[in-house]
PDB file of C-alpha atoms in Angstrom:
ATOM      1  CA  MET Q   1     -24.332  -1.375  -3.207  1.00 36.00           C
ATOM      2  CA  GLN Q   2     -21.348  -1.163  -6.324  1.00 40.00           C
ATOM      3  CA  GLN Q   3     -24.342   1.388  -7.836  1.00 39.00           C
ATOM      4  CA  LEU Q   4     -23.154   3.067  -4.604  1.00 40.00           C
ATOM      5  CA  LEU Q   5     -19.431   3.177  -4.880  1.00 43.00           C
ATOM      6  CA  SER Q   6     -19.109   5.253  -8.345  1.00 42.00           C
ATOM      7  CA  SER Q   7     -18.984   7.437  -6.229  1.00 50.00           C
ATOM      8  CA  GLY Q   8     -16.846  10.844  -8.595  1.00 85.00           C
ATOM      9  CA  LEU Q   9     -14.335  10.743  -5.452  1.00 95.00           C
ATOM     10  CA  TYR Q  10     -12.192  14.301  -6.060  1.00 96.00           C
ATOM     11  CA  CYS Q  11      -8.747  14.302  -7.414  1.00 96.00           C
ATOM     12  CA  PRO Q  12      -7.633  17.232  -9.384  1.00 96.00           C
ATOM     13  CA  PHE Q  13      -4.641  15.438 -10.136  1.00 97.00           C
ATOM     14  CA  PRO Q  14      -3.669  14.547 -13.256  1.00 94.00           C
ATOM     15  CA  SER Q  15      -3.673  11.123 -14.269  1.00 91.00           C
ATOM     16  CA  GLN Q  16       0.262   9.637 -15.916  1.00 95.00           C
ATOM     17  CA  ILE Q  17       1.265   5.752 -16.843  1.00 96.00           C
ATOM     18  CA  ASN Q  18       4.848   5.046 -17.618  1.00 97.00           C
ATOM     19  CA  LYS Q  19       5.823   4.307 -21.247  1.00 97.00           C
ATOM     20  CA  HIS Q  20       7.152   0.835 -19.868  1.00 97.00           C
ATOM     21  CA  VAL Q  21       3.089  -0.285 -18.968  1.00 96.00           C
ATOM     22  CA  ASP Q  22       2.855  -3.255 -21.892  1.00 94.00           C
ATOM     23  CA  ILE Q  23       6.761  -4.751 -21.102  1.00 96.00           C
ATOM     24  CA  LEU Q  24       5.793  -4.191 -16.957  1.00 97.00           C
ATOM     25  CA  GLU Q  25       2.608  -6.452 -17.115  1.00 94.00           C
ATOM     26  CA  LYS Q  26       4.789  -9.311 -18.451  1.00 95.00           C
ATOM     27  CA  HIS Q  27       7.760  -9.066 -16.188  1.00 97.00           C
ATOM     28  CA  ALA Q  28       4.569  -9.179 -13.273  1.00 96.00           C
ATOM     29  CA  LEU Q  29       2.998 -12.155 -14.006  1.00 95.00           C
ATOM     30  CA  GLU Q  30       6.045 -13.295 -15.249  1.00 96.00           C
ATOM     31  CA  TRP Q  31       7.512 -12.488 -11.867  1.00 97.00           C
ATOM     32  CA  VAL Q  32       4.952 -14.103  -9.026  1.00 96.00           C
ATOM     33  CA  LEU Q  33       5.687 -17.215 -11.095  1.00 94.00           C
ATOM     34  CA  ARG Q  34       9.452 -17.787 -10.439  1.00 96.00           C
ATOM     35  CA  PHE Q  35       8.540 -17.410  -6.855  1.00 96.00           C
ATOM     36  CA  ASN Q  36       5.330 -19.388  -6.945  1.00 94.00           C
ATOM     37  CA  LEU Q  37       3.444 -17.066  -4.925  1.00 94.00           C
ATOM     38  CA  GLN Q  38       0.044 -17.713  -6.910  1.00 87.00           C
ATOM     39  CA  ALA Q  39       0.187 -21.381  -6.516  1.00 74.00           C
ATOM     40  CA  SER Q  40      -3.113 -22.598  -7.302  1.00 79.00           C
ATOM     41  CA  LYS Q  41      -4.924 -21.780 -10.371  1.00 83.00           C
ATOM     42  CA  THR Q  42      -7.641 -19.479  -9.444  1.00 84.00           C
ATOM     43  CA  GLY Q  43      -5.124 -17.435  -6.563  1.00 82.00           C
ATOM     44  CA  TYR Q  44      -3.096 -16.608 -10.039  1.00 86.00           C
ATOM     45  CA  GLN Q  45      -5.921 -15.023 -11.981  1.00 89.00           C
ATOM     46  CA  ARG Q  46      -6.971 -13.570  -8.856  1.00 88.00           C
ATOM     47  CA  PHE Q  47      -3.720 -11.700  -9.218  1.00 91.00           C
ATOM     48  CA  SER Q  48      -3.874 -10.831 -12.654  1.00 93.00           C
ATOM     49  CA  LYS Q  49      -6.878  -9.836 -12.839  1.00 93.00           C
ATOM     50  CA  SER Q  50      -5.815  -7.336 -10.268  1.00 94.00           C
ATOM     51  CA  LYS Q  51      -3.630  -5.642 -12.665  1.00 96.00           C
ATOM     52  CA  PHE Q  52      -1.452  -4.015  -9.553  1.00 96.00           C
ATOM     53  CA  PHE Q  53       1.213  -3.006 -13.371  1.00 97.00           C
ATOM     54  CA  LEU Q  54      -1.301  -0.365 -13.538  1.00 97.00           C
ATOM     55  CA  LEU Q  55      -1.073   1.182 -10.755  1.00 97.00           C
ATOM     56  CA  ALA Q  56       2.503   1.157 -10.382  1.00 98.00           C
ATOM     57  CA  ALA Q  57       2.793   2.102 -13.640  1.00 97.00           C
ATOM     58  CA  SER Q  58       0.746   4.985 -13.166  1.00 97.00           C
ATOM     59  CA  ALA Q  59       2.330   5.614  -9.236  1.00 97.00           C
ATOM     60  CA  TYR Q  60       5.492   5.546 -10.844  1.00 97.00           C
ATOM     61  CA  PRO Q  61       5.242   7.686 -14.221  1.00 97.00           C
ATOM     62  CA  ASP Q  62       8.338   8.676 -14.991  1.00 96.00           C
ATOM     63  CA  CYS Q  63      10.877   6.241 -13.042  1.00 96.00           C
ATOM     64  CA  ASP Q  64      12.568   3.879 -15.572  1.00 97.00           C
ATOM     65  CA  LEU Q  65      12.403   0.188 -16.257  1.00 98.00           C
ATOM     66  CA  GLU Q  66      14.422  -1.835 -13.838  1.00 98.00           C
ATOM     67  CA  GLU Q  67      13.747   0.525 -10.728  1.00 98.00           C
ATOM     68  CA  LEU Q  68       9.882   0.360 -11.964  1.00 98.00           C
ATOM     69  CA  LYS Q  69      10.477  -3.286 -12.517  1.00 98.00           C
ATOM     70  CA  ILE Q  70      11.443  -3.436  -8.349  1.00 98.00           C
ATOM     71  CA  GLY Q  71       8.429  -1.135  -7.243  1.00 98.00           C
ATOM     72  CA  ASN Q  72       5.923  -2.912  -9.135  1.00 98.00           C
ATOM     73  CA  ASP Q  73       7.170  -6.336  -7.459  1.00 98.00           C
ATOM     74  CA  TRP Q  74       6.812  -4.460  -4.262  1.00 98.00           C
ATOM     75  CA  LEU Q  75       2.982  -3.326  -4.807  1.00 97.00           C
ATOM     76  CA  SER Q  76       2.747  -7.659  -5.571  1.00 97.00           C
ATOM     77  CA  TRP Q  77       4.395  -8.836  -2.913  1.00 98.00           C
ATOM     78  CA  VAL Q  78       2.712  -6.172  -0.079  1.00 97.00           C
ATOM     79  CA  PHE Q  79      -0.609  -7.028  -2.077  1.00 95.00           C
ATOM     80  CA  ILE Q  80       0.317 -11.040  -2.042  1.00 95.00           C
ATOM     81  CA  TRP Q  81       0.732 -10.449   1.983  1.00 95.00           C
ATOM     82  CA  ASP Q  82      -2.108  -7.906   2.895  1.00 92.00           C
ATOM     83  CA  ASP Q  83      -4.454 -10.640   1.247  1.00 88.00           C
ATOM     84  CA  GLN Q  84      -3.585 -13.140   3.553  1.00 89.00           C
ATOM     85  CA  CYS Q  85      -3.807 -11.141   5.852  1.00 90.00           C
ATOM     86  CA  ASP Q  86      -7.238  -9.899   5.306  1.00 86.00           C
ATOM     87  CA  MET Q  87      -9.028 -12.872   3.667  1.00 83.00           C
ATOM     88  CA  SER Q  88      -7.883 -15.843   5.384  1.00 87.00           C
ATOM     89  CA  GLU Q  89      -7.066 -17.994   8.633  1.00 90.00           C
ATOM     90  CA  LEU Q  90      -4.030 -15.541   9.735  1.00 92.00           C
ATOM     91  CA  LYS Q  91      -6.551 -12.296  10.105  1.00 91.00           C
ATOM     92  CA  LYS Q  92      -7.436 -12.706  13.530  1.00 94.00           C
ATOM     93  CA  GLN Q  93      -4.103 -14.556  14.732  1.00 96.00           C
ATOM     94  CA  PRO Q  94      -2.183 -11.454  15.568  1.00 96.00           C
ATOM     95  CA  GLU Q  95       0.873 -14.332  16.856  1.00 97.00           C
ATOM     96  CA  ALA Q  96       0.540 -16.045  14.004  1.00 96.00           C
ATOM     97  CA  LEU Q  97       1.427 -13.371  12.078  1.00 96.00           C
ATOM     98  CA  LYS Q  98       3.983 -11.887  13.893  1.00 96.00           C
ATOM     99  CA  LEU Q  99       5.940 -14.793  13.677  1.00 97.00           C
ATOM    100  CA  PHE Q 100       5.279 -14.246   9.713  1.00 97.00           C
ATOM    101  CA  GLN Q 101       6.620 -10.704  10.217  1.00 97.00           C
ATOM    102  CA  GLN Q 102       9.649 -11.483  12.005  1.00 98.00           C
ATOM    103  CA  ARG Q 103      11.206 -13.781   9.669  1.00 98.00           C
ATOM    104  CA  PHE Q 104      10.768 -11.336   7.019  1.00 98.00           C
ATOM    105  CA  ILE Q 105      12.714  -8.221   8.715  1.00 98.00           C
ATOM    106  CA  GLU Q 106      14.935 -10.791   9.162  1.00 98.00           C
ATOM    107  CA  ILE Q 107      15.415 -11.726   5.876  1.00 98.00           C
ATOM    108  CA  LEU Q 108      15.601  -7.487   4.929  1.00 98.00           C
ATOM    109  CA  LYS Q 109      18.321  -6.977   7.099  1.00 98.00           C
ATOM    110  CA  GLY Q 110      20.155  -9.754   5.959  1.00 97.00           C
ATOM    111  CA  SER Q 111      19.758 -13.592   6.168  1.00 98.00           C
ATOM    112  CA  GLU Q 112      19.265 -15.622   3.609  1.00 97.00           C
ATOM    113  CA  PRO Q 113      16.192 -17.983   2.977  1.00 97.00           C
ATOM    114  CA  THR Q 114      17.054 -22.212   2.914  1.00 97.00           C
ATOM    115  CA  ARG Q 115      14.764 -24.709   1.855  1.00 94.00           C
ATOM    116  CA  HIS Q 116      12.560 -24.139   4.847  1.00 95.00           C
ATOM    117  CA  ASP Q 117      11.416 -20.968   3.892  1.00 97.00           C
ATOM    118  CA  ILE Q 118       7.866 -20.582   2.661  1.00 96.00           C
ATOM    119  CA  PRO Q 119       7.599 -19.091  -1.134  1.00 96.00           C
ATOM    120  CA  ILE Q 120       7.398 -15.185  -0.228  1.00 97.00           C
ATOM    121  CA  ASN Q 121      10.834 -15.572   1.335  1.00 98.00           C
ATOM    122  CA  HIS Q 122      12.125 -16.193  -1.221  1.00 98.00           C
ATOM    123  CA  ALA Q 123      10.516 -13.694  -3.480  1.00 98.00           C
ATOM    124  CA  LEU Q 124      11.390 -11.132  -0.310  1.00 98.00           C
ATOM    125  CA  ALA Q 125      15.066 -11.463  -0.459  1.00 98.00           C
ATOM    126  CA  ASP Q 126      15.442 -11.501  -4.796  1.00 98.00           C
ATOM    127  CA  LEU Q 127      13.947  -8.084  -3.834  1.00 98.00           C
ATOM    128  CA  ARG Q 128      16.267  -7.093  -0.993  1.00 98.00           C
ATOM    129  CA  GLN Q 129      19.019  -7.955  -3.782  1.00 98.00           C
ATOM    130  CA  ARG Q 130      17.680  -6.167  -6.158  1.00 98.00           C
ATOM    131  CA  THR Q 131      16.668  -3.103  -4.164  1.00 98.00           C
ATOM    132  CA  SER Q 132      19.718  -2.589  -2.284  1.00 97.00           C
ATOM    133  CA  GLU Q 133      21.738  -3.068  -5.129  1.00 97.00           C
ATOM    134  CA  ARG Q 134      20.166   0.214  -6.535  1.00 97.00           C
ATOM    135  CA  ALA Q 135      19.392   2.113  -3.178  1.00 97.00           C
ATOM    136  CA  SER Q 136      22.470   3.956  -0.392  1.00 96.00           C
ATOM    137  CA  GLU Q 137      22.027   1.979   2.962  1.00 97.00           C
ATOM    138  CA  LYS Q 138      20.472   5.823   4.705  1.00 97.00           C
ATOM    139  CA  TRP Q 139      18.060   5.471   2.512  1.00 97.00           C
ATOM    140  CA  PHE Q 140      17.635   1.093   3.074  1.00 98.00           C
ATOM    141  CA  ASN Q 141      17.290   1.630   6.659  1.00 97.00           C
ATOM    142  CA  TYR Q 142      14.529   4.347   6.450  1.00 97.00           C
ATOM    143  CA  PHE Q 143      12.582   1.836   4.370  1.00 98.00           C
ATOM    144  CA  LEU Q 144      13.525  -0.600   6.190  1.00 98.00           C
ATOM    145  CA  HIS Q 145      11.925   1.284   9.514  1.00 97.00           C
ATOM    146  CA  CYS Q 146       8.586   1.705   7.054  1.00 98.00           C
ATOM    147  CA  PHE Q 147       8.494  -2.075   6.185  1.00 98.00           C
ATOM    148  CA  GLU Q 148       8.348  -2.146   9.704  1.00 98.00           C
ATOM    149  CA  GLN Q 149       5.591   0.330  10.624  1.00 97.00           C
ATOM    150  CA  TYR Q 150       3.943  -1.813   8.241  1.00 97.00           C
ATOM    151  CA  CYS Q 151       3.879  -5.412   9.482  1.00 97.00           C
ATOM    152  CA  HIS Q 152       2.535  -3.675  13.123  1.00 97.00           C
ATOM    153  CA  GLY Q 153      -0.609  -2.100  11.378  1.00 96.00           C
ATOM    154  CA  CYS Q 154      -0.775  -5.146  10.179  1.00 96.00           C
ATOM    155  CA  VAL Q 155      -0.256  -6.814  13.256  1.00 97.00           C
ATOM    156  CA  GLU Q 156      -2.485  -4.489  15.267  1.00 97.00           C
ATOM    157  CA  GLU Q 157      -6.058  -5.357  12.862  1.00 96.00           C
ATOM    158  CA  ALA Q 158      -5.982  -8.907  13.330  1.00 96.00           C
ATOM    159  CA  ALA Q 159      -5.552  -8.315  17.227  1.00 96.00           C
ATOM    160  CA  ILE Q 160      -9.115  -6.106  16.951  1.00 96.00           C
ATOM    161  CA  ARG Q 161     -10.329  -8.775  15.140  1.00 94.00           C
ATOM    162  CA  ALA Q 162      -9.960 -11.469  17.008  1.00 95.00           C
ATOM    163  CA  GLN Q 163     -11.736  -9.472  20.062  1.00 95.00           C
ATOM    164  CA  GLY Q 164     -14.760  -9.560  16.629  1.00 93.00           C
ATOM    165  CA  ILE Q 165     -15.700  -5.790  18.199  1.00 94.00           C
ATOM    166  CA  VAL Q 166     -15.756  -2.681  15.533  1.00 94.00           C
ATOM    167  CA  PRO Q 167     -12.811  -0.016  16.655  1.00 95.00           C
ATOM    168  CA  ASN Q 168     -13.596   3.243  17.590  1.00 94.00           C
ATOM    169  CA  ILE Q 169     -12.405   6.203  14.646  1.00 93.00           C
ATOM    170  CA  ASN Q 170      -9.649   7.169  16.630  1.00 95.00           C
ATOM    171  CA  THR Q 171      -8.240   3.662  16.741  1.00 96.00           C
ATOM    172  CA  TYR Q 172      -8.966   2.812  13.480  1.00 96.00           C
ATOM    173  CA  MET Q 173      -7.018   5.455  12.318  1.00 96.00           C
ATOM    174  CA  ARG Q 174      -3.835   4.468  13.878  1.00 96.00           C
ATOM    175  CA  CYS Q 175      -3.771   1.055  12.280  1.00 96.00           C
ATOM    176  CA  ARG Q 176      -5.132   1.845   8.756  1.00 96.00           C
ATOM    177  CA  ARG Q 177      -2.567   4.672   8.782  1.00 96.00           C
ATOM    178  CA  LEU Q 178      -0.417   1.562   9.472  1.00 96.00           C
ATOM    179  CA  SER Q 179      -1.835  -1.104   7.490  1.00 95.00           C
ATOM    180  CA  VAL Q 180      -2.292   0.597   4.307  1.00 96.00           C
ATOM    181  CA  GLY Q 181       1.538   0.680   3.503  1.00 96.00           C
ATOM    182  CA  GLY Q 182       1.297   4.797   2.072  1.00 96.00           C
ATOM    183  CA  TYR Q 183       4.536   5.157   3.790  1.00 97.00           C
ATOM    184  CA  LEU Q 184       6.244   2.502   2.638  1.00 97.00           C
ATOM    185  CA  PHE Q 185       5.301   2.837  -0.627  1.00 97.00           C
ATOM    186  CA  LEU Q 186       6.020   6.562  -1.125  1.00 98.00           C
ATOM    187  CA  THR Q 187      10.020   5.383   0.424  1.00 98.00           C
ATOM    188  CA  ILE Q 188      10.501   3.062  -2.799  1.00 98.00           C
ATOM    189  CA  SER Q 189       8.582   5.741  -4.972  1.00 98.00           C
ATOM    190  CA  GLU Q 190      12.089   8.468  -3.880  1.00 97.00           C
ATOM    191  CA  PHE Q 191      13.931   4.954  -4.782  1.00 97.00           C
ATOM    192  CA  CYS Q 192      11.693   4.451  -7.957  1.00 97.00           C
ATOM    193  CA  ASN Q 193      12.614   8.337  -8.717  1.00 96.00           C
ATOM    194  CA  ASN Q 194      16.600   8.156  -7.926  1.00 95.00           C
ATOM    195  CA  TYR Q 195      16.105  10.802  -5.490  1.00 94.00           C
ATOM    196  CA  MET Q 196      15.742  10.923  -1.471  1.00 95.00           C
ATOM    197  CA  LEU Q 197      13.332  13.693   0.807  1.00 95.00           C
ATOM    198  CA  SER Q 198      16.454  15.488   2.771  1.00 93.00           C
ATOM    199  CA  ASP Q 199      17.273  14.825   6.244  1.00 94.00           C
ATOM    200  CA  ILE Q 200      15.566  19.209   6.766  1.00 92.00           C
ATOM    201  CA  LEU Q 201      12.418  18.432   4.757  1.00 94.00           C
ATOM    202  CA  ARG Q 202      11.219  15.010   6.448  1.00 95.00           C
ATOM    203  CA  ASN Q 203      11.698  15.893   9.674  1.00 95.00           C
ATOM    204  CA  HIS Q 204       9.929  18.785   9.012  1.00 94.00           C
ATOM    205  CA  LYS Q 205       6.481  18.682  10.458  1.00 95.00           C
ATOM    206  CA  THR Q 206       4.746  20.376   7.679  1.00 95.00           C
ATOM    207  CA  VAL Q 207       5.763  18.110   4.966  1.00 96.00           C
ATOM    208  CA  LYS Q 208       5.106  15.068   7.623  1.00 97.00           C
ATOM    209  CA  GLN Q 209       1.534  16.534   8.285  1.00 97.00           C
ATOM    210  CA  LEU Q 210       1.344  16.263   3.884  1.00 98.00           C
ATOM    211  CA  GLU Q 211       2.582  13.202   4.523  1.00 98.00           C
ATOM    212  CA  LEU Q 212       0.055  11.712   6.797  1.00 98.00           C
ATOM    213  CA  ILE Q 213      -2.531  13.650   4.450  1.00 98.00           C
ATOM    214  CA  THR Q 214      -2.003  11.855   1.724  1.00 98.00           C
ATOM    215  CA  ILE Q 215      -2.136   8.455   3.339  1.00 98.00           C
ATOM    216  CA  ASP Q 216      -5.074   8.820   4.356  1.00 98.00           C
ATOM    217  CA  ILE Q 217      -6.260  10.065   1.023  1.00 98.00           C
ATOM    218  CA  LEU Q 218      -5.075   7.122  -0.048  1.00 98.00           C
ATOM    219  CA  ALA Q 219      -6.564   4.892   2.554  1.00 97.00           C
ATOM    220  CA  TRP Q 220     -10.010   6.122   2.099  1.00 97.00           C
ATOM    221  CA  CYS Q 221     -10.368   5.753  -1.433  1.00 96.00           C
ATOM    222  CA  ASN Q 222      -9.320   1.694  -0.881  1.00 95.00           C
ATOM    223  CA  ASP Q 223     -12.339   2.295   1.978  1.00 95.00           C
ATOM    224  CA  VAL Q 224     -14.917   3.296  -0.470  1.00 94.00           C
ATOM    225  CA  PHE Q 225     -14.398   1.266  -3.457  1.00 93.00           C
ATOM    226  CA  SER Q 226     -13.371  -2.311  -1.164  1.00 92.00           C
ATOM    227  CA  ALA Q 227     -16.538  -1.741   1.604  1.00 91.00           C
ATOM    228  CA  SER Q 228     -18.816  -3.971  -0.206  1.00 87.00           C
ATOM    229  CA  ARG Q 229     -15.905  -7.527  -0.063  1.00 86.00           C
ATOM    230  CA  GLU Q 230     -14.622  -6.423   3.535  1.00 87.00           C
ATOM    231  CA  MET Q 231     -18.086  -6.401   4.908  1.00 86.00           C
ATOM    232  CA  ASP Q 232     -18.644  -9.516   2.927  1.00 85.00           C
ATOM    233  CA  SER Q 233     -15.237 -10.868   4.480  1.00 82.00           C
ATOM    234  CA  GLY Q 234     -16.513  -9.918   8.170  1.00 83.00           C
ATOM    235  CA  ASP Q 235     -13.240  -7.527   8.095  1.00 88.00           C
ATOM    236  CA  VAL Q 236     -14.020  -3.919  10.228  1.00 92.00           C
ATOM    237  CA  HIS Q 237     -10.625  -2.353   8.790  1.00 93.00           C
ATOM    238  CA  ASN Q 238     -12.602   0.505   7.337  1.00 95.00           C
ATOM    239  CA  LEU Q 239     -13.684   3.922   6.535  1.00 97.00           C
ATOM    240  CA  VAL Q 240     -17.687   3.159   5.507  1.00 96.00           C
ATOM    241  CA  ILE Q 241     -18.084   0.476   8.046  1.00 95.00           C
ATOM    242  CA  VAL Q 242     -16.920   1.411  10.981  1.00 96.00           C
ATOM    243  CA  LEU Q 243     -18.910   5.333  10.054  1.00 96.00           C
ATOM    244  CA  HIS Q 244     -21.756   2.364   9.593  1.00 95.00           C
ATOM    245  CA  TYR Q 245     -21.338   0.823  12.997  1.00 93.00           C
ATOM    246  CA  LEU Q 246     -20.409   3.321  15.180  1.00 92.00           C
ATOM    247  CA  HIS Q 247     -21.994   6.156  14.340  1.00 91.00           C
ATOM    248  CA  LYS Q 248     -25.746   4.249  13.071  1.00 93.00           C
ATOM    249  CA  LEU Q 249     -24.957   5.382   9.452  1.00 94.00           C
ATOM    250  CA  PRO Q 250     -27.341   3.491   6.854  1.00 94.00           C
ATOM    251  CA  LEU Q 251     -25.063   2.258   3.915  1.00 91.00           C
ATOM    252  CA  ASN Q 252     -25.134   4.260   1.498  1.00 91.00           C
ATOM    253  CA  LYS Q 253     -24.774   7.583   3.902  1.00 94.00           C
ATOM    254  CA  ALA Q 254     -22.071   5.806   5.543  1.00 95.00           C
ATOM    255  CA  ILE Q 255     -20.480   5.367   1.779  1.00 93.00           C
ATOM    256  CA  LYS Q 256     -21.271   9.030   0.875  1.00 94.00           C
ATOM    257  CA  ARG Q 257     -19.501  10.620   4.578  1.00 96.00           C
ATOM    258  CA  ALA Q 258     -16.636   8.450   3.436  1.00 96.00           C
ATOM    259  CA  ALA Q 259     -16.847   9.681   0.185  1.00 96.00           C
ATOM    260  CA  ASP Q 260     -16.713  13.068   1.833  1.00 97.00           C
ATOM    261  CA  MET Q 261     -14.444  12.790   4.217  1.00 97.00           C
ATOM    262  CA  HIS Q 262     -11.721  11.741   1.028  1.00 97.00           C
ATOM    263  CA  ASP Q 263     -12.676  15.182  -0.851  1.00 98.00           C
ATOM    264  CA  GLU Q 264     -11.854  17.346   2.301  1.00 98.00           C
ATOM    265  CA  LYS Q 265      -8.532  16.512   2.780  1.00 98.00           C
ATOM    266  CA  VAL Q 266      -7.717  16.332  -0.875  1.00 98.00           C
ATOM    267  CA  LYS Q 267      -8.572  19.866  -0.567  1.00 98.00           C
ATOM    268  CA  SER Q 268      -6.926  20.466   2.508  1.00 98.00           C
ATOM    269  CA  LEU Q 269      -3.748  19.123   0.835  1.00 98.00           C
ATOM    270  CA  ILE Q 270      -3.647  21.284  -1.385  1.00 98.00           C
ATOM    271  CA  ASN Q 271      -4.600  24.401   0.354  1.00 98.00           C
ATOM    272  CA  LEU Q 272      -1.621  23.461   2.432  1.00 97.00           C
ATOM    273  CA  GLU Q 273       0.760  22.847  -0.050  1.00 97.00           C
ATOM    274  CA  ALA Q 274      -0.152  26.730  -1.470  1.00 95.00           C
ATOM    275  CA  SER Q 275       0.408  27.343   1.915  1.00 93.00           C
ATOM    276  CA  LEU Q 276       4.182  26.566   2.496  1.00 93.00           C
ATOM    277  CA  PRO Q 277       7.143  28.376   2.936  1.00 89.00           C
ATOM    278  CA  SER Q 278      10.189  28.960   1.167  1.00 92.00           C
ATOM    279  CA  PHE Q 279      12.849  26.687   2.094  1.00 90.00           C
ATOM    280  CA  GLY Q 280      15.862  27.947  -0.247  1.00 93.00           C
ATOM    281  CA  LYS Q 281      15.691  27.121  -4.080  1.00 92.00           C
ATOM    282  CA  ASP Q 282      16.983  24.259  -4.391  1.00 92.00           C
ATOM    283  CA  ILE Q 283      15.500  22.590  -0.925  1.00 94.00           C
ATOM    284  CA  ASP Q 284      12.028  24.182  -3.042  1.00 95.00           C
ATOM    285  CA  VAL Q 285      13.017  22.067  -6.034  1.00 95.00           C
ATOM    286  CA  ASP Q 286      13.180  19.414  -4.042  1.00 95.00           C
ATOM    287  CA  LEU Q 287       9.751  19.452  -1.753  1.00 96.00           C
ATOM    288  CA  ALA Q 288       8.646  20.405  -5.240  1.00 96.00           C
ATOM    289  CA  LYS Q 289       9.636  16.810  -7.092  1.00 96.00           C
ATOM    290  CA  TYR Q 290       8.502  15.017  -3.214  1.00 97.00           C
ATOM    291  CA  ILE Q 291       4.941  16.922  -3.755  1.00 98.00           C
ATOM    292  CA  SER Q 292       4.592  15.734  -6.695  1.00 97.00           C
ATOM    293  CA  ILE Q 293       5.553  12.259  -5.662  1.00 97.00           C
ATOM    294  CA  MET Q 294       2.123  12.193  -3.733  1.00 98.00           C
ATOM    295  CA  HIS Q 295       0.228  13.640  -6.542  1.00 98.00           C
ATOM    296  CA  SER Q 296       1.345  10.223  -8.603  1.00 98.00           C
ATOM    297  CA  TRP Q 297       0.187   8.030  -6.240  1.00 98.00           C
ATOM    298  CA  ILE Q 298      -3.408   9.444  -5.517  1.00 98.00           C
ATOM    299  CA  SER Q 299      -4.018  10.219  -9.432  1.00 97.00           C
ATOM    300  CA  GLY Q 300      -2.473   6.654  -9.617  1.00 96.00           C
ATOM    301  CA  ASN Q 301      -4.747   4.960  -6.800  1.00 96.00           C
ATOM    302  CA  LEU Q 302      -7.984   6.412  -7.531  1.00 96.00           C
ATOM    303  CA  ASN Q 303      -7.806   5.478 -11.464  1.00 94.00           C
ATOM    304  CA  TRP Q 304      -6.556   2.068 -11.162  1.00 95.00           C
ATOM    305  CA  TYR Q 305     -10.171   1.211  -9.038  1.00 93.00           C
ATOM    306  CA  SER Q 306     -11.575   1.685 -12.546  1.00 88.00           C
ATOM    307  CA  LEU Q 307      -9.602  -0.922 -14.364  1.00 92.00           C
ATOM    308  CA  THR Q 308      -8.702  -3.713 -11.553  1.00 92.00           C
ATOM    309  CA  ALA Q 309     -11.251  -6.564 -11.008  1.00 88.00           C
ATOM    310  CA  ARG Q 310     -10.019  -7.309  -6.836  1.00 88.00           C
ATOM    311  CA  TYR Q 311     -12.353  -6.109  -4.928  1.00 86.00           C
ATOM    312  CA  GLU Q 312     -14.724  -8.316  -6.890  1.00 78.00           C
ATOM    313  CA  THR Q 313     -14.608 -10.992  -4.442  1.00 59.00           C
ATOM    314  CA  THR Q 314     -15.431 -12.399  -1.580  1.00 55.00           C
ATOM    315  CA  ASP Q 315     -13.714 -15.461  -1.600  1.00 53.00           C
ATOM    316  CA  LYS Q 316     -11.780 -16.703   1.395  1.00 46.00           C
ATOM    317  CA  LEU Q 317      -7.990 -17.385   1.010  1.00 40.00           C
ATOM    318  CA  GLU Q 318      -5.968 -21.030   1.781  1.00 46.00           C
ATOM    319  CA  LEU Q 319      -2.330 -20.732   3.103  1.00 44.00           C
ATOM    320  CA  VAL Q 320      -1.236 -21.539   0.297  1.00 46.00           C
ATOM    321  CA  ASN Q 321       2.332 -22.173   0.744  1.00 51.00           C
ATOM    322  CA  PHE Q 322       2.164 -20.950   4.284  1.00 49.00           C
TER     323      PHE Q 322
END
């Protein structure tokens, strides 16, 4: 399987790294320890080897240090929660997930955690405070909408796992576009770059199409590299696995097909960008910056897979601190 994953996915966008990357590594580990998000030695080692800070430094190459730290901690928080959704007992318990995530929403809307709250809730409150201090209310409300979409995707995937079925391609796509957190992280990229997409562009159908294509690229890149772990853990929310089971493709051909689909999406993104009309000088500059953010995420995400050990383990996670 590992040989099959050397797929050479297509990415014409240059890979960059934030100049604060060395400072970020130390901060990332200290923040996780501060909130006791990895209580066991094994969990902490797994987190350290995942090198999420390198993903943050690649996805946010131009932002200042404080915004970079916040962007990194959002990444860490989401990945830690994502592991609970995918690899613990919660992965087949949609109603239990809803309860946890309802509390997340309450905290993001201003509720203060108490001594009865779990560590991840306290970490979330810290992120809310640090983010809201530097963000506009309008941006934060849109971010909250994206966060709720992400949570909904996690619950939908858990409901499918509980049924013991492999989703069809359309159901897989609908859930994956939410659970991969693409909209969430593109919005965090706006924050990290002290930038907010104008209403004209955010509501434009072509910009929405650019976002959707970018999110598919991020999801399918992840699916190619995580297929081994997810197959061993019995997960089904992966393009490779859907193609393998529902299209009756041998595993090597399913991986090749998923890689080809990824590459076709990258080319369609480039073609769509080339066909964009002019919206006027100021709006064109605004859109170019947003496209640059998408490119950084695509290249940074792909580059990270050659550096992380996140997908080398298939160990079931315990509900640590939950």
